[in-house]
mmCIF file of C-alpha atoms and ligand atoms in Angstrom:
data_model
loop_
_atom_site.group_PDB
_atom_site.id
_atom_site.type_symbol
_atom_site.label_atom_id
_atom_site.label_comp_id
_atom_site.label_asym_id
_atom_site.label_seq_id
_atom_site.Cartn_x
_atom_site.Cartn_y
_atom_site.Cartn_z
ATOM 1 C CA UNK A 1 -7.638 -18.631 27.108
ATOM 2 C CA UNK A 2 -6.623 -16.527 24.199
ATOM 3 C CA UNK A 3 -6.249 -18.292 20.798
ATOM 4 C CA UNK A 4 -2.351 -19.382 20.081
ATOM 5 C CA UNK A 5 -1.121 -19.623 17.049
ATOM 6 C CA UNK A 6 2.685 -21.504 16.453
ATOM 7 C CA UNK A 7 5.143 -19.527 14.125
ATOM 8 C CA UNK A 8 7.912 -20.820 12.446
ATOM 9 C CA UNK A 9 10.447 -18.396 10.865
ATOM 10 C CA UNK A 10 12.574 -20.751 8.568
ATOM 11 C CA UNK A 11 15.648 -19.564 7.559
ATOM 12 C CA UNK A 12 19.011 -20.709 6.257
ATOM 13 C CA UNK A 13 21.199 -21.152 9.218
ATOM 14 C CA UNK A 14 18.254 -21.037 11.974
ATOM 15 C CA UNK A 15 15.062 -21.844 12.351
ATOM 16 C CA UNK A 16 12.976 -19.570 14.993
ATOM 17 C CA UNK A 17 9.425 -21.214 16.843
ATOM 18 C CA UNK A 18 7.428 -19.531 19.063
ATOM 19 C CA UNK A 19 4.176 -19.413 20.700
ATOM 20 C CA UNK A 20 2.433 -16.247 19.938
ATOM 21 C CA UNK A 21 -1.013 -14.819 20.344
ATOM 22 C CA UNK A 22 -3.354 -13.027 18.082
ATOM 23 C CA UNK A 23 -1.957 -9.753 19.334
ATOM 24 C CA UNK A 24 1.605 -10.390 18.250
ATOM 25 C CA UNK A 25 2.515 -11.264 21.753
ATOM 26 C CA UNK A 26 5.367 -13.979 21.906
ATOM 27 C CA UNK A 27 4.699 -15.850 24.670
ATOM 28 C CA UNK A 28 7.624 -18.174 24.029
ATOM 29 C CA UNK A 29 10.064 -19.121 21.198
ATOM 30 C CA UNK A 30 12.888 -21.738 21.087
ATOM 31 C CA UNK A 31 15.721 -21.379 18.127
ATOM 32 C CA UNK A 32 17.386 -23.959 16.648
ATOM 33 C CA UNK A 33 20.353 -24.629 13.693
ATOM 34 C CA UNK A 34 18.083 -25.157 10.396
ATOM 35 C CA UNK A 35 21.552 -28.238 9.654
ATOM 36 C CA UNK A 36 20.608 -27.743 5.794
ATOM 37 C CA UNK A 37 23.014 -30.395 4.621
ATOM 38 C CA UNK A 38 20.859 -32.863 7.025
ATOM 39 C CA UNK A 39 18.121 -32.603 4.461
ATOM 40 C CA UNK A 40 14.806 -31.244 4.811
ATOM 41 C CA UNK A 41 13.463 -34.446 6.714
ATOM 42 C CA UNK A 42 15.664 -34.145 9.734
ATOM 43 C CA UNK A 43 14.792 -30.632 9.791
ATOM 44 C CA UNK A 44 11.134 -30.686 9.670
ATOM 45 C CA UNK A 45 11.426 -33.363 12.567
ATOM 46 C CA UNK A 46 13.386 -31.262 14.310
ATOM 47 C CA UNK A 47 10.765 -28.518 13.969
ATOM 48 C CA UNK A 48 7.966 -31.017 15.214
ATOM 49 C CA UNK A 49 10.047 -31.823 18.600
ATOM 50 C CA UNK A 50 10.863 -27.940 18.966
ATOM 51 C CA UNK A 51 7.005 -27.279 18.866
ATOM 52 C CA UNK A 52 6.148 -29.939 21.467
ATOM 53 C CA UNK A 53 8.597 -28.511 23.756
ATOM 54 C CA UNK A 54 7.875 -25.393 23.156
ATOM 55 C CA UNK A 55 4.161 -26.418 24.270
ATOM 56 C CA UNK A 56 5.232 -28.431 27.083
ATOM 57 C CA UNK A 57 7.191 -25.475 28.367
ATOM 58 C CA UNK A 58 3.945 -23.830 28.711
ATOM 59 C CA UNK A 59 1.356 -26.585 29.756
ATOM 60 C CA UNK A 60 -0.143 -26.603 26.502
ATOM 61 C CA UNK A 61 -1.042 -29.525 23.518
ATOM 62 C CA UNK A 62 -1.698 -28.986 19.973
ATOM 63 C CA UNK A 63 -4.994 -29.133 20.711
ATOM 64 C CA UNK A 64 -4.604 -25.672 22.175
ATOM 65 C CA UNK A 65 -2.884 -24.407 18.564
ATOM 66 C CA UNK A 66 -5.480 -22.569 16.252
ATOM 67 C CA UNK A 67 -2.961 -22.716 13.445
ATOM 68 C CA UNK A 68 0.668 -22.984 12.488
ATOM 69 C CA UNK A 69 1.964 -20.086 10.061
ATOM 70 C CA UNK A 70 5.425 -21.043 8.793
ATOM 71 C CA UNK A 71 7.750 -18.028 6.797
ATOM 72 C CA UNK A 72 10.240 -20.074 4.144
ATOM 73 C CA UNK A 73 12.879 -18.796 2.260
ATOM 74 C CA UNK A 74 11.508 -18.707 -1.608
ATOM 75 C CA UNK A 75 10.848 -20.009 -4.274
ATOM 76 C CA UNK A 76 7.520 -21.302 -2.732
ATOM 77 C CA UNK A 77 3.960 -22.703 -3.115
ATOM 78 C CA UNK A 78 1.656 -21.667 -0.930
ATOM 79 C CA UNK A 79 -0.891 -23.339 -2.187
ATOM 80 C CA UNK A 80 0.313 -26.736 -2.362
ATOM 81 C CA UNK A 81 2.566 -25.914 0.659
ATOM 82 C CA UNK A 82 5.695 -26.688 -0.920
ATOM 83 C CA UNK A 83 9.193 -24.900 -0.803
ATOM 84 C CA UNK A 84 10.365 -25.405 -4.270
ATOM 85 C CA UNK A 85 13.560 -24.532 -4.516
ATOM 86 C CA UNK A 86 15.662 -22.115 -2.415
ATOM 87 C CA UNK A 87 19.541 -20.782 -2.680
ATOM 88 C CA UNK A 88 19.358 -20.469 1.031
ATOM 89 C CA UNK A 89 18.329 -24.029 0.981
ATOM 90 C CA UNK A 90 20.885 -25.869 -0.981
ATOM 91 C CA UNK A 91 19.412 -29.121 -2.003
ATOM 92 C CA UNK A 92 15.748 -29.330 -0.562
ATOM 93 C CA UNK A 93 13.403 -29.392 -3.782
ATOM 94 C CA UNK A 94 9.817 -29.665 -3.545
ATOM 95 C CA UNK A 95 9.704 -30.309 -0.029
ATOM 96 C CA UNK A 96 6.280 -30.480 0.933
ATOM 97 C CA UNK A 97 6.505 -28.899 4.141
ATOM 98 C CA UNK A 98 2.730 -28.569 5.062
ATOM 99 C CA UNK A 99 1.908 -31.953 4.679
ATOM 100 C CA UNK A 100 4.428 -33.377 6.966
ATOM 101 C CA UNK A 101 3.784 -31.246 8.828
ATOM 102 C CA UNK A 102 0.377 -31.579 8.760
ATOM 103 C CA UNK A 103 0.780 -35.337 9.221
ATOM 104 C CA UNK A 104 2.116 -34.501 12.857
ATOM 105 C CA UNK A 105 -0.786 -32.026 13.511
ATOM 106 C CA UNK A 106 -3.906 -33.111 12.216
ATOM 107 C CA UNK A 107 -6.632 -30.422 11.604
ATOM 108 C CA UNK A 108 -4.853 -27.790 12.447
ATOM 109 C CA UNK A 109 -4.596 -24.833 9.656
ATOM 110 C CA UNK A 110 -1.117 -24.534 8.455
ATOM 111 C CA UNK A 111 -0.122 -21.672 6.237
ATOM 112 C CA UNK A 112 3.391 -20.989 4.194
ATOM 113 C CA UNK A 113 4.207 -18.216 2.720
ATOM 114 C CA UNK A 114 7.535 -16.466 1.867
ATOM 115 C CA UNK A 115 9.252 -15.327 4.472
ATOM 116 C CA UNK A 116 9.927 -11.660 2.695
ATOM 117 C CA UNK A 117 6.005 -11.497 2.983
ATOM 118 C CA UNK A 118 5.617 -12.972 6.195
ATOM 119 C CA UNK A 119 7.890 -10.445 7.851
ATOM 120 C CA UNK A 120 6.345 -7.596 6.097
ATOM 121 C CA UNK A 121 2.729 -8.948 7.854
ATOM 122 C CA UNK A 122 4.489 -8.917 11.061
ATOM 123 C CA UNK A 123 5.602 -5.338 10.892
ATOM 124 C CA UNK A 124 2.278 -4.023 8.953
ATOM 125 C CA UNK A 125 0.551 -5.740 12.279
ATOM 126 C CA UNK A 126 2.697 -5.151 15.005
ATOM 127 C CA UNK A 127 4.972 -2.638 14.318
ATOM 128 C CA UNK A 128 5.334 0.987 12.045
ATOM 129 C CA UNK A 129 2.758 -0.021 9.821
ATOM 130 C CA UNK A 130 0.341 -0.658 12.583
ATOM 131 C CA UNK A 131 -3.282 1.206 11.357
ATOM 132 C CA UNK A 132 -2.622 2.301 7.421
ATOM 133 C CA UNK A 133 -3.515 0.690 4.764
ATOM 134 C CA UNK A 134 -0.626 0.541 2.170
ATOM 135 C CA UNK A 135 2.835 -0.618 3.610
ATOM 136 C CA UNK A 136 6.576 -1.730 2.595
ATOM 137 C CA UNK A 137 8.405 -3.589 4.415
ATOM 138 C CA UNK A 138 11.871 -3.536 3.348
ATOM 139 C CA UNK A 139 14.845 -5.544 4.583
ATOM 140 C CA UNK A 140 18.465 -5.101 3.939
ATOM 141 C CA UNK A 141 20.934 -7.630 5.360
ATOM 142 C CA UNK A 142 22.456 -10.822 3.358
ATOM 143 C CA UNK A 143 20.418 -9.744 0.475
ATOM 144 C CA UNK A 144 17.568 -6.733 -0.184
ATOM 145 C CA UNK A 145 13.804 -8.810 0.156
ATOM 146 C CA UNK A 146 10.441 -8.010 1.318
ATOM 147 C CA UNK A 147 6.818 -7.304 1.077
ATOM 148 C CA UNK A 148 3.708 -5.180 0.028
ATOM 149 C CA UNK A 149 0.536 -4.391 1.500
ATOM 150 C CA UNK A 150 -1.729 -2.816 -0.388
ATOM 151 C CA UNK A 151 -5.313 -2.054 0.780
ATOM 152 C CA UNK A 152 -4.580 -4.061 3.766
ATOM 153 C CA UNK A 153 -4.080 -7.047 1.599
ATOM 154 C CA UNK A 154 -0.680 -8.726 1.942
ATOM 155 C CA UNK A 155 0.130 -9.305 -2.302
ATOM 156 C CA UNK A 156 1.322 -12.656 -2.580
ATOM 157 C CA UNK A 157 1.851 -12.703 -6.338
ATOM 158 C CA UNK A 158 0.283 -15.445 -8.433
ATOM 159 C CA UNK A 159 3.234 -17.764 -7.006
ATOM 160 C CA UNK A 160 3.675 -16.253 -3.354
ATOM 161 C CA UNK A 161 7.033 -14.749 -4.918
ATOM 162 C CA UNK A 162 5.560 -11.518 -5.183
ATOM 163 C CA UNK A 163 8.467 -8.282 -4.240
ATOM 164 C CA UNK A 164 11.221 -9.438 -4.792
ATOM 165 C CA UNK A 165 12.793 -6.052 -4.721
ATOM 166 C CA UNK A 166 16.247 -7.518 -4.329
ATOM 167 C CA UNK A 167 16.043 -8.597 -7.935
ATOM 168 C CA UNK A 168 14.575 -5.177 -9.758
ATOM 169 C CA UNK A 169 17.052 -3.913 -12.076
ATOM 170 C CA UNK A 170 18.613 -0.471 -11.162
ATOM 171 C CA UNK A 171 21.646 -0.650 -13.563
ATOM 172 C CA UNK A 172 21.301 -2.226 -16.433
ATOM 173 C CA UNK A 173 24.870 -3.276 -17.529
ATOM 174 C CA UNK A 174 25.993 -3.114 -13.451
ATOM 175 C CA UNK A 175 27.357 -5.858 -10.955
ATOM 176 C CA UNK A 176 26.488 -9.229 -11.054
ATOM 177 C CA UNK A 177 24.346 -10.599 -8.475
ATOM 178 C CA UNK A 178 23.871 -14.023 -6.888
ATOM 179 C CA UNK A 179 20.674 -14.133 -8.974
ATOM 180 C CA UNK A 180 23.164 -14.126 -12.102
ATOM 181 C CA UNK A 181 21.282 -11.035 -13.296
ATOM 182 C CA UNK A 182 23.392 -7.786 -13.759
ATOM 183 C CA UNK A 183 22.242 -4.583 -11.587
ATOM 184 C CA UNK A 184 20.173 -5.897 -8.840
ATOM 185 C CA UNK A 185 18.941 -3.759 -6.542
ATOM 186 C CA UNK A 186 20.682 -6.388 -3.989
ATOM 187 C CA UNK A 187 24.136 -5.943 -5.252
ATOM 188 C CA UNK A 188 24.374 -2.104 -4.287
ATOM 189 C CA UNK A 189 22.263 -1.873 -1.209
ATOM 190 C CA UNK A 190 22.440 -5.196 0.550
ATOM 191 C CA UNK A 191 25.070 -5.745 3.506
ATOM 192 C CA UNK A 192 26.570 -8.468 1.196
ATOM 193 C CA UNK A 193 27.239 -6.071 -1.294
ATOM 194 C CA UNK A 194 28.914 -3.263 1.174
ATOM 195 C CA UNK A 195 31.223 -5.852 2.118
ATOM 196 C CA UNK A 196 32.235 -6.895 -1.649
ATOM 197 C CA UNK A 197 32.506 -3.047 -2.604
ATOM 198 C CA UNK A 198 34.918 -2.728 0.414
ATOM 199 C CA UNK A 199 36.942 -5.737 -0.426
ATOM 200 C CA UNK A 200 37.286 -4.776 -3.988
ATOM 201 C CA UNK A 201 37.871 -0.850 -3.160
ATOM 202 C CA UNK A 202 40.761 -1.875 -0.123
ATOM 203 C CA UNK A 203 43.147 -3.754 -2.457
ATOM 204 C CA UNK A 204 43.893 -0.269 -4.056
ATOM 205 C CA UNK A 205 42.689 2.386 -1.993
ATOM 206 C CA UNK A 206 43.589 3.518 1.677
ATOM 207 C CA UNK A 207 41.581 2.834 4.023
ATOM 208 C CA UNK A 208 41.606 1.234 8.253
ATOM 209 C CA UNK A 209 38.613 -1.047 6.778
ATOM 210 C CA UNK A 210 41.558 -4.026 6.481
ATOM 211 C CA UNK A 211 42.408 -2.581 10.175
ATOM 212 C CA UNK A 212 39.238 -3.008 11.503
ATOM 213 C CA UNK A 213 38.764 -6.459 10.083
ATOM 214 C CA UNK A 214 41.605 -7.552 11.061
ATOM 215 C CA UNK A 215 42.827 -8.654 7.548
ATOM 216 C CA UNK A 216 39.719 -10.993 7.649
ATOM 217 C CA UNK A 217 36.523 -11.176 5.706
ATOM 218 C CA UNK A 218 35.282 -7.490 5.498
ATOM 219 C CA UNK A 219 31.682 -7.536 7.202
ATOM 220 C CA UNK A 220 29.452 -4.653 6.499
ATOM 221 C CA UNK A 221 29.984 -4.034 10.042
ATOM 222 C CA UNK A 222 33.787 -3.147 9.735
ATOM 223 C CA UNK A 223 32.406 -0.438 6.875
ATOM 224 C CA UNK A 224 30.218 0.902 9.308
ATOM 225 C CA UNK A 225 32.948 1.403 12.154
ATOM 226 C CA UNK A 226 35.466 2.512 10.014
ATOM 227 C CA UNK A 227 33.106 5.270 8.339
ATOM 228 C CA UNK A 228 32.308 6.050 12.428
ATOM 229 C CA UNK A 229 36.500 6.776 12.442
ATOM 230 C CA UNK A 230 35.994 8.875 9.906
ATOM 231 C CA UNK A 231 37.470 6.717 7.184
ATOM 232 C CA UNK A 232 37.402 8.292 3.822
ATOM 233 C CA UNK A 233 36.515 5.600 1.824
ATOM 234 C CA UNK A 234 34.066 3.774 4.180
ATOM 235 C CA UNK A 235 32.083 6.824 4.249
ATOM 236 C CA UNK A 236 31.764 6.973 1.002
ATOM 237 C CA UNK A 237 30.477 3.367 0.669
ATOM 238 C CA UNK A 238 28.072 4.314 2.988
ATOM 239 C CA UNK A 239 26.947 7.369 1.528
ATOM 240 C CA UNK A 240 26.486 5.244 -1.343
ATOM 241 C CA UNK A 241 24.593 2.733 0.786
ATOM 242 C CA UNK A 242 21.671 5.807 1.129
ATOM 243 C CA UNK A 243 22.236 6.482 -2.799
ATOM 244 C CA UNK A 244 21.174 2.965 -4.033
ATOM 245 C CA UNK A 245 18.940 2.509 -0.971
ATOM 246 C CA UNK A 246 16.947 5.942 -2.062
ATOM 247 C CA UNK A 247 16.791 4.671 -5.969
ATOM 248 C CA UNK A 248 15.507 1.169 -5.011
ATOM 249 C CA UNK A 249 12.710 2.571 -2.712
ATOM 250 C CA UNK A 250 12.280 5.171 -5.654
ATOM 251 C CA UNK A 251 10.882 2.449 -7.354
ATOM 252 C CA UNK A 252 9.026 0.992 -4.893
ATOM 253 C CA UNK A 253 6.632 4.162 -4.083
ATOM 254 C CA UNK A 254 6.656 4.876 -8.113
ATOM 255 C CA UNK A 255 4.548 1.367 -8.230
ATOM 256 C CA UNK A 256 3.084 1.254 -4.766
ATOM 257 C CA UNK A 257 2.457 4.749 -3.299
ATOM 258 C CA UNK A 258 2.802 3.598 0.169
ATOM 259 C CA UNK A 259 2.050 5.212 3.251
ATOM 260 C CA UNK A 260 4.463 3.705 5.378
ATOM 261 C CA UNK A 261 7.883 2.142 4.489
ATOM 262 C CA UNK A 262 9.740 0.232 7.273
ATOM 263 C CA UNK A 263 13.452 -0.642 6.952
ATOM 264 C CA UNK A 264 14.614 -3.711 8.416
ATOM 265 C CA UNK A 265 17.355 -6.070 8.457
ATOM 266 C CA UNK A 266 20.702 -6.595 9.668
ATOM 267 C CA UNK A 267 22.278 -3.003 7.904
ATOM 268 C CA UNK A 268 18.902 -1.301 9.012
ATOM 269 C CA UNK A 269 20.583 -0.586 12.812
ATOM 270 C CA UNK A 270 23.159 1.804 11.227
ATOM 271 C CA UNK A 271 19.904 3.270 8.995
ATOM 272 C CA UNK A 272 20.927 6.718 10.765
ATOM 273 C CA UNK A 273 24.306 6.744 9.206
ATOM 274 C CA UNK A 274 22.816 7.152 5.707
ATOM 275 C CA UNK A 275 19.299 8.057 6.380
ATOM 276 C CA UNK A 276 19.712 11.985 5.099
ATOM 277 C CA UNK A 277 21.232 9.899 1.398
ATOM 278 C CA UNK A 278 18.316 8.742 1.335
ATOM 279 C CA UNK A 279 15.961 10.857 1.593
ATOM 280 C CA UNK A 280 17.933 13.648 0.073
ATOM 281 C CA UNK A 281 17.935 10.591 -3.410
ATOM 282 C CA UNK A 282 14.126 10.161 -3.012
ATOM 283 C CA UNK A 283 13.243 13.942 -2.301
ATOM 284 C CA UNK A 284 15.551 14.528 -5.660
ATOM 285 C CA UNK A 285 13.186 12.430 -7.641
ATOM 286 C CA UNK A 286 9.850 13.397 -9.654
ATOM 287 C CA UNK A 287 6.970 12.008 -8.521
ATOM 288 C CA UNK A 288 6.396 14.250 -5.385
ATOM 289 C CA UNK A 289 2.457 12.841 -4.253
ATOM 290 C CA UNK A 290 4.266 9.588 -3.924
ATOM 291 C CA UNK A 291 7.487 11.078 -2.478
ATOM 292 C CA UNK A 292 6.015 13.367 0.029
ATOM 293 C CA UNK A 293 3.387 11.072 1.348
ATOM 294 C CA UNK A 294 5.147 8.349 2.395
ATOM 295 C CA UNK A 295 6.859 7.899 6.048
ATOM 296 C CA UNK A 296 10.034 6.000 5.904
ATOM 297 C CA UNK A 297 11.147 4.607 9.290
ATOM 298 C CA UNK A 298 13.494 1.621 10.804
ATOM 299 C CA UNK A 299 11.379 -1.157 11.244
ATOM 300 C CA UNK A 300 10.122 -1.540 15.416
ATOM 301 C CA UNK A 301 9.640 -5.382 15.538
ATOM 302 C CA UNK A 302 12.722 -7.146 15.039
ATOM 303 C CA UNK A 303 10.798 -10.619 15.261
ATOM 304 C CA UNK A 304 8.885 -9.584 12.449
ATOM 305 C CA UNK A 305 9.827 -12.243 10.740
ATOM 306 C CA UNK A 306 8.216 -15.354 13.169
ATOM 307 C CA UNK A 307 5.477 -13.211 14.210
ATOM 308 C CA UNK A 308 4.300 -12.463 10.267
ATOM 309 C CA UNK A 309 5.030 -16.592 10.142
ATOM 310 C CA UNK A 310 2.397 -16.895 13.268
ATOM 311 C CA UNK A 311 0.169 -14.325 11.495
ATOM 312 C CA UNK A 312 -0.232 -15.864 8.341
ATOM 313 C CA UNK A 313 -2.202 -18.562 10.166
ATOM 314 C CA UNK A 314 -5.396 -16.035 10.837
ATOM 315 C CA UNK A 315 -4.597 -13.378 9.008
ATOM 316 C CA UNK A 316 -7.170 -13.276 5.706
ATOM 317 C CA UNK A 317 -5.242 -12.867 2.435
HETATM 318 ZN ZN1 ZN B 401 19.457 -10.375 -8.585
#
């Protein structure tokens, strides 16, 4: 039998377990509501009975698991295991998810890691960034998060908070962003960010983006079809989507002089809407050994994100 490896891709509204093999094969995966508000007890035990089943479903026991790689929304410690403290975990603190976990599964290697990283893994592995050595793995929905490789080492930082690219300053006395900084590179390029420029913009301006939305929350989504319409303004937002996207991944290959960047996320499937901004704002740039190396692609694994978390169980960081 080929070694199995659990992966756990926690996230704020869902958490996704699978069964996957060393090859990034997904043999099965279950997902259920993460129920923050329950606390992180209830769901940690809900992640224990999702596992069994999951094994069940496939005439299998933990004794058959050769690890259990778990991606967590951030702040974390990977070393002690812990998830410290997380926005898109209102009220767990210090939750010390390996050991409980580990509790349940005795010998068995667990690993956590930030889930920015552990998606990144996922794609370097499986997907675009499949055979070089330096890769970014960028991903643009809710916010703007997630990871380097460099010299086929996934960097982890001295915290396993390392690239957070959502929070690198492109305007200095710009927007505020969730973080409370001003200027994130999250609050211009993130889908969260389209949809507060289009609120903001359609109180004043013309536009079908109220149309589309049906006077309701505008969703990045409603940009997107409106700028398909040939809306005037939602165009615009998006051609400002490829702008900010261009300068943040500017700054990216200025530090990291990647090979390979992969674009994923939520606002990544209408990448081809704004994909000549951004390469037109990157080719405009100094810098050109860094500029003209690098391939810049939509991501190809869309389950990056749990099979990264099943990765980080044998791959060697
Ligand atoms: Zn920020």
């Amino acid at each position: 039998m080929k070694d199995l490896y659990c992966a756990v891709d926690l996230g704020g509204t869902k958490i996704n377990i699978g069964i996957m093999t060393k090859e990034g094969e997904v043999l099965d995966n279950i997902k259920i509501p993460t129920e923050v508000e329950k606390g992180p007890d209830n769901s940690i035990n809900n992640i224990k009975k999702t596992i069994y089943e999951l094994l069940e479903r496939l005439n299998l026991t933990k004794n058959d698991l050769k690890g259990i790689g778990i991606g967590s929304p951030g702040p974390i410690d990977s070393e002690k295991g812990i998830i410290v403290e997380s926005c898109n975990l209102k009220g767990w603190k210090n939750v010390k998810l390996v050991e409980q976990l580990s509790d349940e599964f005795e010998g068995i290697n667990i690993k956590l890691q930030n889930d920015g990283n552990a998606a990144a893994l996922g794609e370097y592995l499986f997907g675009f960034g499949k055979g070089c050595k330096n890769f970014i793995y960028i991903t643009v929905s809710t916010g703007v998060g997630g990871g380097a490789i460099i010299d086929s080492k996934l960097q982890v930082g001295a915290s396993s908070n390392a690239f957070e690219a959502g929070h690198m300053i492109i305007n200095m006395n710009g927007r505020k962003c969730s973080c409370g900084n001003n200027g994130c590179f999250e609050a211009y390029a993130s889908g969260t960010s389209i949809e507060k420029i289009a609120s903001e913009r359609i109180v004043n301006e013309e536009s079908i983006i109220s149309e589309i939305s049906k006077g309701e929350k505008v969703k990045a989504e409603h940009v997107f079809e409106s700028a398909k319409r040939g809306d005037k303004l939602a165009l615009e937002i998006v051609e400002n989507e490829g702008y900010y996207l261009g300068i943040g991944i500017f700054n990216i290959m200025a530090m990291y002089n990647p090979e390979k960047i992969s674009i994923g996320g939520g606002v990544s499937n209408c990448l081809d809407m704004f994909y000549d901004k951004m390469m037109d704002t990157i080719n405009s740039m100094s810098l050109k050994p860094s500029t003209k190396i690098c391939k810049i692609e939509k991501a190809k694994r869309d389950d990056c994100g749990l099979i990264g978390a099943g990765a980080l169980a044998f791959y060697n960081e």
